[in-house]
Amino acid sequence: GNIVQVLYTSYTKDGNVHDTNHGSTPLEFKVGSKQVLSVFEYGVRGLQVGQTRRIKFNCTNMFPYDPALVMYINEKDMPEGVREGLWIELESGAKGKVVSVEHNFATVDFNSPLADVDVLDFDIRLVRIVDPIDRPPLTFHSDIDNDETLEERERHIQTIVNYLEGLRLSIRGVEPERIPDRALNPDYRKGQDIVRELTPDMLANDLDLDLNSESSPIRMRDPLTDKIYTPDPQLFGEAYL
């Protein structure tokens, strides 16, 4: 998966802001690595840079509140400038929210920000793909048909590329109504013959193409002409908006 950066704001069911990183450093994580809450993993699927998605996150009982995690910390053991309401991180890596500061001691709550929260609405915006997959183009493997004109061969390959791109967008969460029917139902006879045989295992093993992690549009090279084929922009333009 790609390394991505997102900005987010979460809202409680009454519409109040629960947490946000707008105005600070974007959250960075590798998709599929389970480094972050699942809401972020699902939230970025199918998004293009600059797009925002709202997603509901059910966190009931995920982080029960534990009174034992509210602790008194000597001020000398904390970062400078500690004040009420500030989130701090100790040298041990523990993160907590300062509840109060008095008499050189601070009361710090190390419970999760999601403790005892039932449902949150997240607005997740993809701001950057840090490490896009830049894979070489696929190679079109097919016997040369002497009865096939070059124009027919080009249409044949373009049909396959469009079909694979339609699958890629579908798997990555693009809404079905934005993926043209012709992309998933090829209209060229020889293209149909090939795509009917393409199973997920064949794509992964024979073409080294895992559509679950494929982040960039499909490209395919014809070894006969050395031409690179990409998805038809007139067919897929709407899917990238």
PDB file of C-alpha atoms in Angstrom:
ATOM      1  CA  GLY A   1       0.000   0.000   0.000  1.00  0.00           C
ATOM      2  CA  ASN A   2       0.923   3.643  -0.407  1.00  0.00           C
ATOM      3  CA  ILE A   3       2.135   5.984   2.288  1.00  0.00           C
ATOM      4  CA  VAL A   4      -0.486   8.735   2.522  1.00  0.00           C
ATOM      5  CA  GLN A   5      -1.100  11.930   4.471  1.00  0.00           C
ATOM      6  CA  VAL A   6      -4.565  12.968   5.610  1.00  0.00           C
ATOM      7  CA  LEU A   7      -6.258  15.817   7.417  1.00  0.00           C
ATOM      8  CA  TYR A   8      -9.273  14.905   9.496  1.00  0.00           C
ATOM      9  CA  THR A   9     -11.917  16.256  11.824  1.00  0.00           C
ATOM     10  CA  SER A  10     -14.101  14.046  13.992  1.00  0.00           C
ATOM     11  CA  TYR A  11     -17.505  15.079  15.308  1.00  0.00           C
ATOM     12  CA  THR A  12     -19.627  13.776  18.149  1.00  0.00           C
ATOM     13  CA  LYS A  13     -23.250  12.871  17.466  1.00  0.00           C
ATOM     14  CA  ASP A  14     -24.350  16.339  18.616  1.00  0.00           C
ATOM     15  CA  GLY A  15     -22.130  17.952  15.961  1.00  0.00           C
ATOM     16  CA  ASN A  16     -19.335  19.211  18.210  1.00  0.00           C
ATOM     17  CA  VAL A  17     -15.723  18.842  17.087  1.00  0.00           C
ATOM     18  CA  HIS A  18     -14.138  15.965  18.972  1.00  0.00           C
ATOM     19  CA  ASP A  19     -10.662  16.031  17.433  1.00  0.00           C
ATOM     20  CA  THR A  20      -8.901  17.529  14.416  1.00  0.00           C
ATOM     21  CA  ASN A  21      -5.429  17.862  12.950  1.00  0.00           C
ATOM     22  CA  HIS A  22      -6.274  20.796  10.679  1.00  0.00           C
ATOM     23  CA  GLY A  23      -3.716  23.514  11.266  1.00  0.00           C
ATOM     24  CA  SER A  24      -1.081  20.983  12.299  1.00  0.00           C
ATOM     25  CA  THR A  25       0.896  18.103  10.795  1.00  0.00           C
ATOM     26  CA  PRO A  26      -1.119  15.722   8.574  1.00  0.00           C
ATOM     27  CA  LEU A  27      -1.538  12.158   9.784  1.00  0.00           C
ATOM     28  CA  GLU A  28       0.808   9.900   7.803  1.00  0.00           C
ATOM     29  CA  PHE A  29       0.437   6.130   7.512  1.00  0.00           C
ATOM     30  CA  LYS A  30       0.924   3.217   5.153  1.00  0.00           C
ATOM     31  CA  VAL A  31      -2.348   1.905   3.770  1.00  0.00           C
ATOM     32  CA  GLY A  32      -2.965  -1.674   4.848  1.00  0.00           C
ATOM     33  CA  SER A  33      -0.356  -1.652   7.621  1.00  0.00           C
ATOM     34  CA  LYS A  34      -2.926  -1.348  10.449  1.00  0.00           C
ATOM     35  CA  GLN A  35      -0.914   1.508  11.965  1.00  0.00           C
ATOM     36  CA  VAL A  36      -4.039   3.613  12.475  1.00  0.00           C
ATOM     37  CA  LEU A  37      -7.724   3.201  13.258  1.00  0.00           C
ATOM     38  CA  SER A  38      -9.669   1.350  10.579  1.00  0.00           C
ATOM     39  CA  VAL A  39     -11.715   4.486   9.878  1.00  0.00           C
ATOM     40  CA  PHE A  40      -8.649   6.016   8.202  1.00  0.00           C
ATOM     41  CA  GLU A  41      -7.859   2.848   6.235  1.00  0.00           C
ATOM     42  CA  TYR A  42     -11.383   2.700   4.803  1.00  0.00           C
ATOM     43  CA  GLY A  43     -11.683   6.456   4.533  1.00  0.00           C
ATOM     44  CA  VAL A  44      -8.886   6.915   1.989  1.00  0.00           C
ATOM     45  CA  ARG A  45      -9.847   4.039  -0.314  1.00  0.00           C
ATOM     46  CA  GLY A  46     -10.690   5.345  -3.757  1.00  0.00           C
ATOM     47  CA  LEU A  47      -9.976   8.976  -2.831  1.00  0.00           C
ATOM     48  CA  GLN A  48      -8.002  11.211  -5.139  1.00  0.00           C
ATOM     49  CA  VAL A  49      -5.673  13.842  -3.665  1.00  0.00           C
ATOM     50  CA  GLY A  50      -7.761  16.799  -2.488  1.00  0.00           C
ATOM     51  CA  GLN A  51     -10.973  14.818  -2.026  1.00  0.00           C
ATOM     52  CA  THR A  52     -12.794  14.499   1.311  1.00  0.00           C
ATOM     53  CA  ARG A  53     -15.023  11.701   2.545  1.00  0.00           C
ATOM     54  CA  ARG A  54     -17.312  11.578   5.585  1.00  0.00           C
ATOM     55  CA  ILE A  55     -17.423   8.204   7.280  1.00  0.00           C
ATOM     56  CA  LYS A  56     -19.180   7.055  10.445  1.00  0.00           C
ATOM     57  CA  PHE A  57     -17.032   5.226  12.975  1.00  0.00           C
ATOM     58  CA  ASN A  58     -18.600   3.019  15.633  1.00  0.00           C
ATOM     59  CA  CYS A  59     -16.171   2.919  18.551  1.00  0.00           C
ATOM     60  CA  THR A  60     -18.496   1.563  21.236  1.00  0.00           C
ATOM     61  CA  ASN A  61     -16.545  -0.363  23.888  1.00  0.00           C
ATOM     62  CA  MET A  62     -13.309  -0.055  21.926  1.00  0.00           C
ATOM     63  CA  PHE A  63     -11.682   2.140  24.556  1.00  0.00           C
ATOM     64  CA  PRO A  64     -13.445   1.790  27.937  1.00  0.00           C
ATOM     65  CA  TYR A  65     -12.562   4.552  30.372  1.00  0.00           C
ATOM     66  CA  ASP A  66     -10.092   3.459  33.071  1.00  0.00           C
ATOM     67  CA  PRO A  67      -9.811   5.756  36.139  1.00  0.00           C
ATOM     68  CA  ALA A  68      -6.434   4.167  36.931  1.00  0.00           C
ATOM     69  CA  LEU A  69      -5.012   5.902  33.847  1.00  0.00           C
ATOM     70  CA  VAL A  70      -5.546   9.341  35.439  1.00  0.00           C
ATOM     71  CA  MET A  71      -2.212  10.055  37.125  1.00  0.00           C
ATOM     72  CA  TYR A  72      -0.364  12.757  39.040  1.00  0.00           C
ATOM     73  CA  ILE A  73       2.935  13.637  37.358  1.00  0.00           C
ATOM     74  CA  ASN A  74       5.706  15.798  38.784  1.00  0.00           C
ATOM     75  CA  GLU A  75       6.054  18.910  36.645  1.00  0.00           C
ATOM     76  CA  LYS A  76       9.814  18.354  36.314  1.00  0.00           C
ATOM     77  CA  ASP A  77       9.120  15.067  34.511  1.00  0.00           C
ATOM     78  CA  MET A  78       7.003  16.753  31.827  1.00  0.00           C
ATOM     79  CA  PRO A  79       7.771  18.934  28.803  1.00  0.00           C
ATOM     80  CA  GLU A  80       8.090  22.680  29.319  1.00  0.00           C
ATOM     81  CA  GLY A  81       5.024  24.852  28.967  1.00  0.00           C
ATOM     82  CA  VAL A  82       2.589  22.295  30.349  1.00  0.00           C
ATOM     83  CA  ARG A  83      -0.896  23.730  30.784  1.00  0.00           C
ATOM     84  CA  GLU A  84      -4.441  22.520  31.207  1.00  0.00           C
ATOM     85  CA  GLY A  85      -5.948  20.997  28.065  1.00  0.00           C
ATOM     86  CA  LEU A  86      -2.579  20.268  26.425  1.00  0.00           C
ATOM     87  CA  TRP A  87      -1.779  16.801  25.069  1.00  0.00           C
ATOM     88  CA  ILE A  88       1.702  15.672  26.103  1.00  0.00           C
ATOM     89  CA  GLU A  89       3.972  12.722  25.416  1.00  0.00           C
ATOM     90  CA  LEU A  90       6.315  11.426  28.102  1.00  0.00           C
ATOM     91  CA  GLU A  91       9.746   9.910  27.440  1.00  0.00           C
ATOM     92  CA  SER A  92       8.134   6.495  27.910  1.00  0.00           C
ATOM     93  CA  GLY A  93       5.933   7.199  24.883  1.00  0.00           C
ATOM     94  CA  ALA A  94       2.723   7.497  26.913  1.00  0.00           C
ATOM     95  CA  LYS A  95       0.371  10.212  25.632  1.00  0.00           C
ATOM     96  CA  GLY A  96      -2.149  11.980  27.815  1.00  0.00           C
ATOM     97  CA  LYS A  97      -4.218  15.110  28.256  1.00  0.00           C
ATOM     98  CA  VAL A  98      -3.375  17.533  31.056  1.00  0.00           C
ATOM     99  CA  VAL A  99      -6.466  17.935  33.227  1.00  0.00           C
ATOM    100  CA  SER A 100      -5.012  20.422  35.714  1.00  0.00           C
ATOM    101  CA  VAL A 101      -1.707  21.877  36.955  1.00  0.00           C
ATOM    102  CA  GLU A 102      -1.120  22.923  40.570  1.00  0.00           C
ATOM    103  CA  HIS A 103       1.653  22.860  43.175  1.00  0.00           C
ATOM    104  CA  ASN A 104       4.288  21.583  40.707  1.00  0.00           C
ATOM    105  CA  PHE A 105       2.157  18.570  39.851  1.00  0.00           C
ATOM    106  CA  ALA A 106      -0.103  17.918  36.898  1.00  0.00           C
ATOM    107  CA  THR A 107      -3.093  15.638  36.661  1.00  0.00           C
ATOM    108  CA  VAL A 108      -2.814  13.808  33.335  1.00  0.00           C
ATOM    109  CA  ASP A 109      -5.467  11.578  31.784  1.00  0.00           C
ATOM    110  CA  PHE A 110      -3.829   8.816  29.727  1.00  0.00           C
ATOM    111  CA  ASN A 111      -7.124   7.358  28.507  1.00  0.00           C
ATOM    112  CA  SER A 112      -7.723   7.270  24.768  1.00  0.00           C
ATOM    113  CA  PRO A 113      -9.479  10.328  23.277  1.00  0.00           C
ATOM    114  CA  LEU A 114     -12.134   7.819  22.193  1.00  0.00           C
ATOM    115  CA  ALA A 115     -12.754   6.483  25.697  1.00  0.00           C
ATOM    116  CA  ASP A 116     -16.487   5.990  26.273  1.00  0.00           C
ATOM    117  CA  VAL A 117     -17.378   7.552  22.904  1.00  0.00           C
ATOM    118  CA  ASP A 118     -20.047   5.616  20.980  1.00  0.00           C
ATOM    119  CA  VAL A 119     -20.052   6.996  17.429  1.00  0.00           C
ATOM    120  CA  LEU A 120     -17.995   9.644  15.652  1.00  0.00           C
ATOM    121  CA  ASP A 121     -18.355  11.153  12.194  1.00  0.00           C
ATOM    122  CA  PHE A 122     -14.984  11.633  10.495  1.00  0.00           C
ATOM    123  CA  ASP A 123     -14.269  14.019   7.635  1.00  0.00           C
ATOM    124  CA  ILE A 124     -11.109  12.605   6.055  1.00  0.00           C
ATOM    125  CA  ARG A 125      -9.237  14.499   3.354  1.00  0.00           C
ATOM    126  CA  LEU A 126      -6.411  12.940   1.347  1.00  0.00           C
ATOM    127  CA  VAL A 127      -3.772  15.664   1.015  1.00  0.00           C
ATOM    128  CA  ARG A 128      -0.807  13.736  -0.351  1.00  0.00           C
ATOM    129  CA  ILE A 129       0.367  10.357  -1.586  1.00  0.00           C
ATOM    130  CA  VAL A 130       3.919  10.254  -0.264  1.00  0.00           C
ATOM    131  CA  ASP A 131       5.019   7.078  -1.979  1.00  0.00           C
ATOM    132  CA  PRO A 132       2.914   6.320  -5.060  1.00  0.00           C
ATOM    133  CA  ILE A 133       3.533   2.960  -6.672  1.00  0.00           C
ATOM    134  CA  ASP A 134       5.385   3.621  -9.917  1.00  0.00           C
ATOM    135  CA  ARG A 135       5.232   0.192 -11.484  1.00  0.00           C
ATOM    136  CA  PRO A 136       6.395  -0.600 -15.019  1.00  0.00           C
ATOM    137  CA  PRO A 137       3.673  -1.141 -17.619  1.00  0.00           C
ATOM    138  CA  LEU A 138       2.185  -4.583 -18.062  1.00  0.00           C
ATOM    139  CA  THR A 139       3.196  -6.449 -21.204  1.00  0.00           C
ATOM    140  CA  PHE A 140       0.470  -7.553 -23.581  1.00  0.00           C
ATOM    141  CA  HIS A 141       0.965 -11.284 -24.139  1.00  0.00           C
ATOM    142  CA  SER A 142      -0.946 -12.611 -27.108  1.00  0.00           C
ATOM    143  CA  ASP A 143      -0.057 -14.451 -30.275  1.00  0.00           C
ATOM    144  CA  ILE A 144       0.155 -12.227 -33.326  1.00  0.00           C
ATOM    145  CA  ASP A 145      -2.935 -12.756 -35.445  1.00  0.00           C
ATOM    146  CA  ASN A 146      -2.110 -12.308 -39.119  1.00  0.00           C
ATOM    147  CA  ASP A 147      -5.793 -11.756 -39.870  1.00  0.00           C
ATOM    148  CA  GLU A 148      -5.983  -8.891 -37.382  1.00  0.00           C
ATOM    149  CA  THR A 149      -5.288  -5.371 -38.573  1.00  0.00           C
ATOM    150  CA  LEU A 150      -3.183  -3.025 -36.457  1.00  0.00           C
ATOM    151  CA  GLU A 151      -6.301  -0.968 -35.757  1.00  0.00           C
ATOM    152  CA  GLU A 152      -8.114  -4.071 -34.487  1.00  0.00           C
ATOM    153  CA  ARG A 153      -5.134  -5.044 -32.334  1.00  0.00           C
ATOM    154  CA  GLU A 154      -5.048  -1.571 -30.781  1.00  0.00           C
ATOM    155  CA  ARG A 155      -8.749  -1.755 -29.995  1.00  0.00           C
ATOM    156  CA  HIS A 156      -8.210  -5.226 -28.549  1.00  0.00           C
ATOM    157  CA  ILE A 157      -5.502  -4.031 -26.121  1.00  0.00           C
ATOM    158  CA  GLN A 158      -7.384  -0.835 -25.244  1.00  0.00           C
ATOM    159  CA  THR A 159     -10.432  -2.909 -24.308  1.00  0.00           C
ATOM    160  CA  ILE A 160      -8.358  -4.993 -21.886  1.00  0.00           C
ATOM    161  CA  VAL A 161      -6.718  -1.914 -20.328  1.00  0.00           C
ATOM    162  CA  ASN A 162     -10.110  -0.255 -19.848  1.00  0.00           C
ATOM    163  CA  TYR A 163     -11.484  -3.416 -18.246  1.00  0.00           C
ATOM    164  CA  LEU A 164      -8.572  -3.713 -15.796  1.00  0.00           C
ATOM    165  CA  GLU A 165      -8.862  -0.031 -14.905  1.00  0.00           C
ATOM    166  CA  GLY A 166     -12.572  -0.472 -14.218  1.00  0.00           C
ATOM    167  CA  LEU A 167     -11.771  -3.340 -11.851  1.00  0.00           C
ATOM    168  CA  ARG A 168      -9.045  -1.298 -10.159  1.00  0.00           C
ATOM    169  CA  LEU A 169     -11.378   1.632  -9.507  1.00  0.00           C
ATOM    170  CA  SER A 170     -14.139  -0.685  -8.307  1.00  0.00           C
ATOM    171  CA  ILE A 171     -11.853  -2.424  -5.808  1.00  0.00           C
ATOM    172  CA  ARG A 172     -10.506   0.904  -4.558  1.00  0.00           C
ATOM    173  CA  GLY A 173     -13.996   2.105  -3.665  1.00  0.00           C
ATOM    174  CA  VAL A 174     -14.965   4.443  -6.502  1.00  0.00           C
ATOM    175  CA  GLU A 175     -18.761   4.659  -6.643  1.00  0.00           C
ATOM    176  CA  PRO A 176     -20.173   2.208  -9.236  1.00  0.00           C
ATOM    177  CA  GLU A 177     -22.144   4.931 -11.016  1.00  0.00           C
ATOM    178  CA  ARG A 178     -18.867   6.705 -11.826  1.00  0.00           C
ATOM    179  CA  ILE A 179     -17.336   3.658 -13.508  1.00  0.00           C
ATOM    180  CA  PRO A 180     -18.631   3.392 -17.090  1.00  0.00           C
ATOM    181  CA  ASP A 181     -20.525   0.200 -17.925  1.00  0.00           C
ATOM    182  CA  ARG A 182     -18.340  -0.270 -20.993  1.00  0.00           C
ATOM    183  CA  ALA A 183     -15.280  -0.511 -18.748  1.00  0.00           C
ATOM    184  CA  LEU A 184     -16.550  -3.630 -17.007  1.00  0.00           C
ATOM    185  CA  ASN A 185     -18.349  -5.005 -20.067  1.00  0.00           C
ATOM    186  CA  PRO A 186     -15.843  -4.902 -22.936  1.00  0.00           C
ATOM    187  CA  ASP A 187     -17.363  -4.346 -26.351  1.00  0.00           C
ATOM    188  CA  TYR A 188     -14.631  -5.918 -28.474  1.00  0.00           C
ATOM    189  CA  ARG A 189     -14.865  -9.638 -29.214  1.00  0.00           C
ATOM    190  CA  LYS A 190     -11.217 -10.581 -28.721  1.00  0.00           C
ATOM    191  CA  GLY A 191     -10.963  -8.355 -25.677  1.00  0.00           C
ATOM    192  CA  GLN A 192     -13.969 -10.146 -24.211  1.00  0.00           C
ATOM    193  CA  ASP A 193     -12.372 -13.544 -24.803  1.00  0.00           C
ATOM    194  CA  ILE A 194      -9.329 -12.575 -22.752  1.00  0.00           C
ATOM    195  CA  VAL A 195     -10.967 -10.701 -19.877  1.00  0.00           C
ATOM    196  CA  ARG A 196     -13.411 -13.564 -19.286  1.00  0.00           C
ATOM    197  CA  GLU A 197     -10.391 -15.704 -18.415  1.00  0.00           C
ATOM    198  CA  LEU A 198      -8.809 -13.181 -16.046  1.00  0.00           C
ATOM    199  CA  THR A 199      -9.271 -14.327 -12.449  1.00  0.00           C
ATOM    200  CA  PRO A 200      -7.762 -12.574  -9.401  1.00  0.00           C
ATOM    201  CA  ASP A 201      -5.189 -15.372  -9.141  1.00  0.00           C
ATOM    202  CA  MET A 202      -4.214 -14.975 -12.786  1.00  0.00           C
ATOM    203  CA  LEU A 203      -3.891 -11.224 -12.390  1.00  0.00           C
ATOM    204  CA  ALA A 204      -1.672 -11.624  -9.332  1.00  0.00           C
ATOM    205  CA  ASN A 205       0.407 -14.587 -10.511  1.00  0.00           C
ATOM    206  CA  ASP A 206       0.603 -14.185 -14.295  1.00  0.00           C
ATOM    207  CA  LEU A 207       0.558 -10.398 -14.566  1.00  0.00           C
ATOM    208  CA  ASP A 208       1.991  -9.542 -11.124  1.00  0.00           C
ATOM    209  CA  LEU A 209      -0.987  -7.222 -10.731  1.00  0.00           C
ATOM    210  CA  ASP A 210      -2.615  -6.931  -7.310  1.00  0.00           C
ATOM    211  CA  LEU A 211      -5.548  -4.587  -7.833  1.00  0.00           C
ATOM    212  CA  ASN A 212      -6.022  -4.291  -4.061  1.00  0.00           C
ATOM    213  CA  SER A 213      -2.736  -2.393  -3.785  1.00  0.00           C
ATOM    214  CA  GLU A 214      -2.535  -0.910  -7.275  1.00  0.00           C
ATOM    215  CA  SER A 215      -2.649   2.857  -6.775  1.00  0.00           C
ATOM    216  CA  SER A 216      -1.854   4.176 -10.231  1.00  0.00           C
ATOM    217  CA  PRO A 217      -3.861   3.749 -13.451  1.00  0.00           C
ATOM    218  CA  ILE A 218      -3.256   0.614 -15.491  1.00  0.00           C
ATOM    219  CA  ARG A 219      -0.659   0.795 -18.275  1.00  0.00           C
ATOM    220  CA  MET A 220       0.087  -1.894 -20.843  1.00  0.00           C
ATOM    221  CA  ARG A 221       2.832  -2.137 -23.479  1.00  0.00           C
ATOM    222  CA  ASP A 222       2.412  -3.834 -26.830  1.00  0.00           C
ATOM    223  CA  PRO A 223       5.761  -5.534 -27.609  1.00  0.00           C
ATOM    224  CA  LEU A 224       4.867  -5.536 -31.309  1.00  0.00           C
ATOM    225  CA  THR A 225       4.735  -1.748 -31.613  1.00  0.00           C
ATOM    226  CA  ASP A 226       6.263  -0.747 -28.235  1.00  0.00           C
ATOM    227  CA  LYS A 227       3.232   1.491 -27.714  1.00  0.00           C
ATOM    228  CA  ILE A 228       2.008   2.167 -24.160  1.00  0.00           C
ATOM    229  CA  TYR A 229      -1.755   1.972 -23.615  1.00  0.00           C
ATOM    230  CA  THR A 230      -3.508   3.766 -20.753  1.00  0.00           C
ATOM    231  CA  PRO A 231      -7.214   3.943 -19.783  1.00  0.00           C
ATOM    232  CA  ASP A 232      -9.354   5.855 -22.262  1.00  0.00           C
ATOM    233  CA  PRO A 233      -9.571   9.410 -20.794  1.00  0.00           C
ATOM    234  CA  GLN A 234     -12.969   9.986 -22.421  1.00  0.00           C
ATOM    235  CA  LEU A 235     -14.236   6.833 -20.743  1.00  0.00           C
ATOM    236  CA  PHE A 236     -12.789   7.400 -17.278  1.00  0.00           C
ATOM    237  CA  GLY A 237     -12.615  11.167 -16.901  1.00  0.00           C
ATOM    238  CA  GLU A 238     -15.519  11.312 -14.446  1.00  0.00           C
ATOM    239  CA  ALA A 239     -14.020   8.644 -12.189  1.00  0.00           C
ATOM    240  CA  TYR A 240     -11.023  10.824 -11.363  1.00  0.00           C
ATOM    241  CA  LEU A 241     -12.904  13.979 -10.385  1.00  0.00           C
TER     242      LEU A 241
END
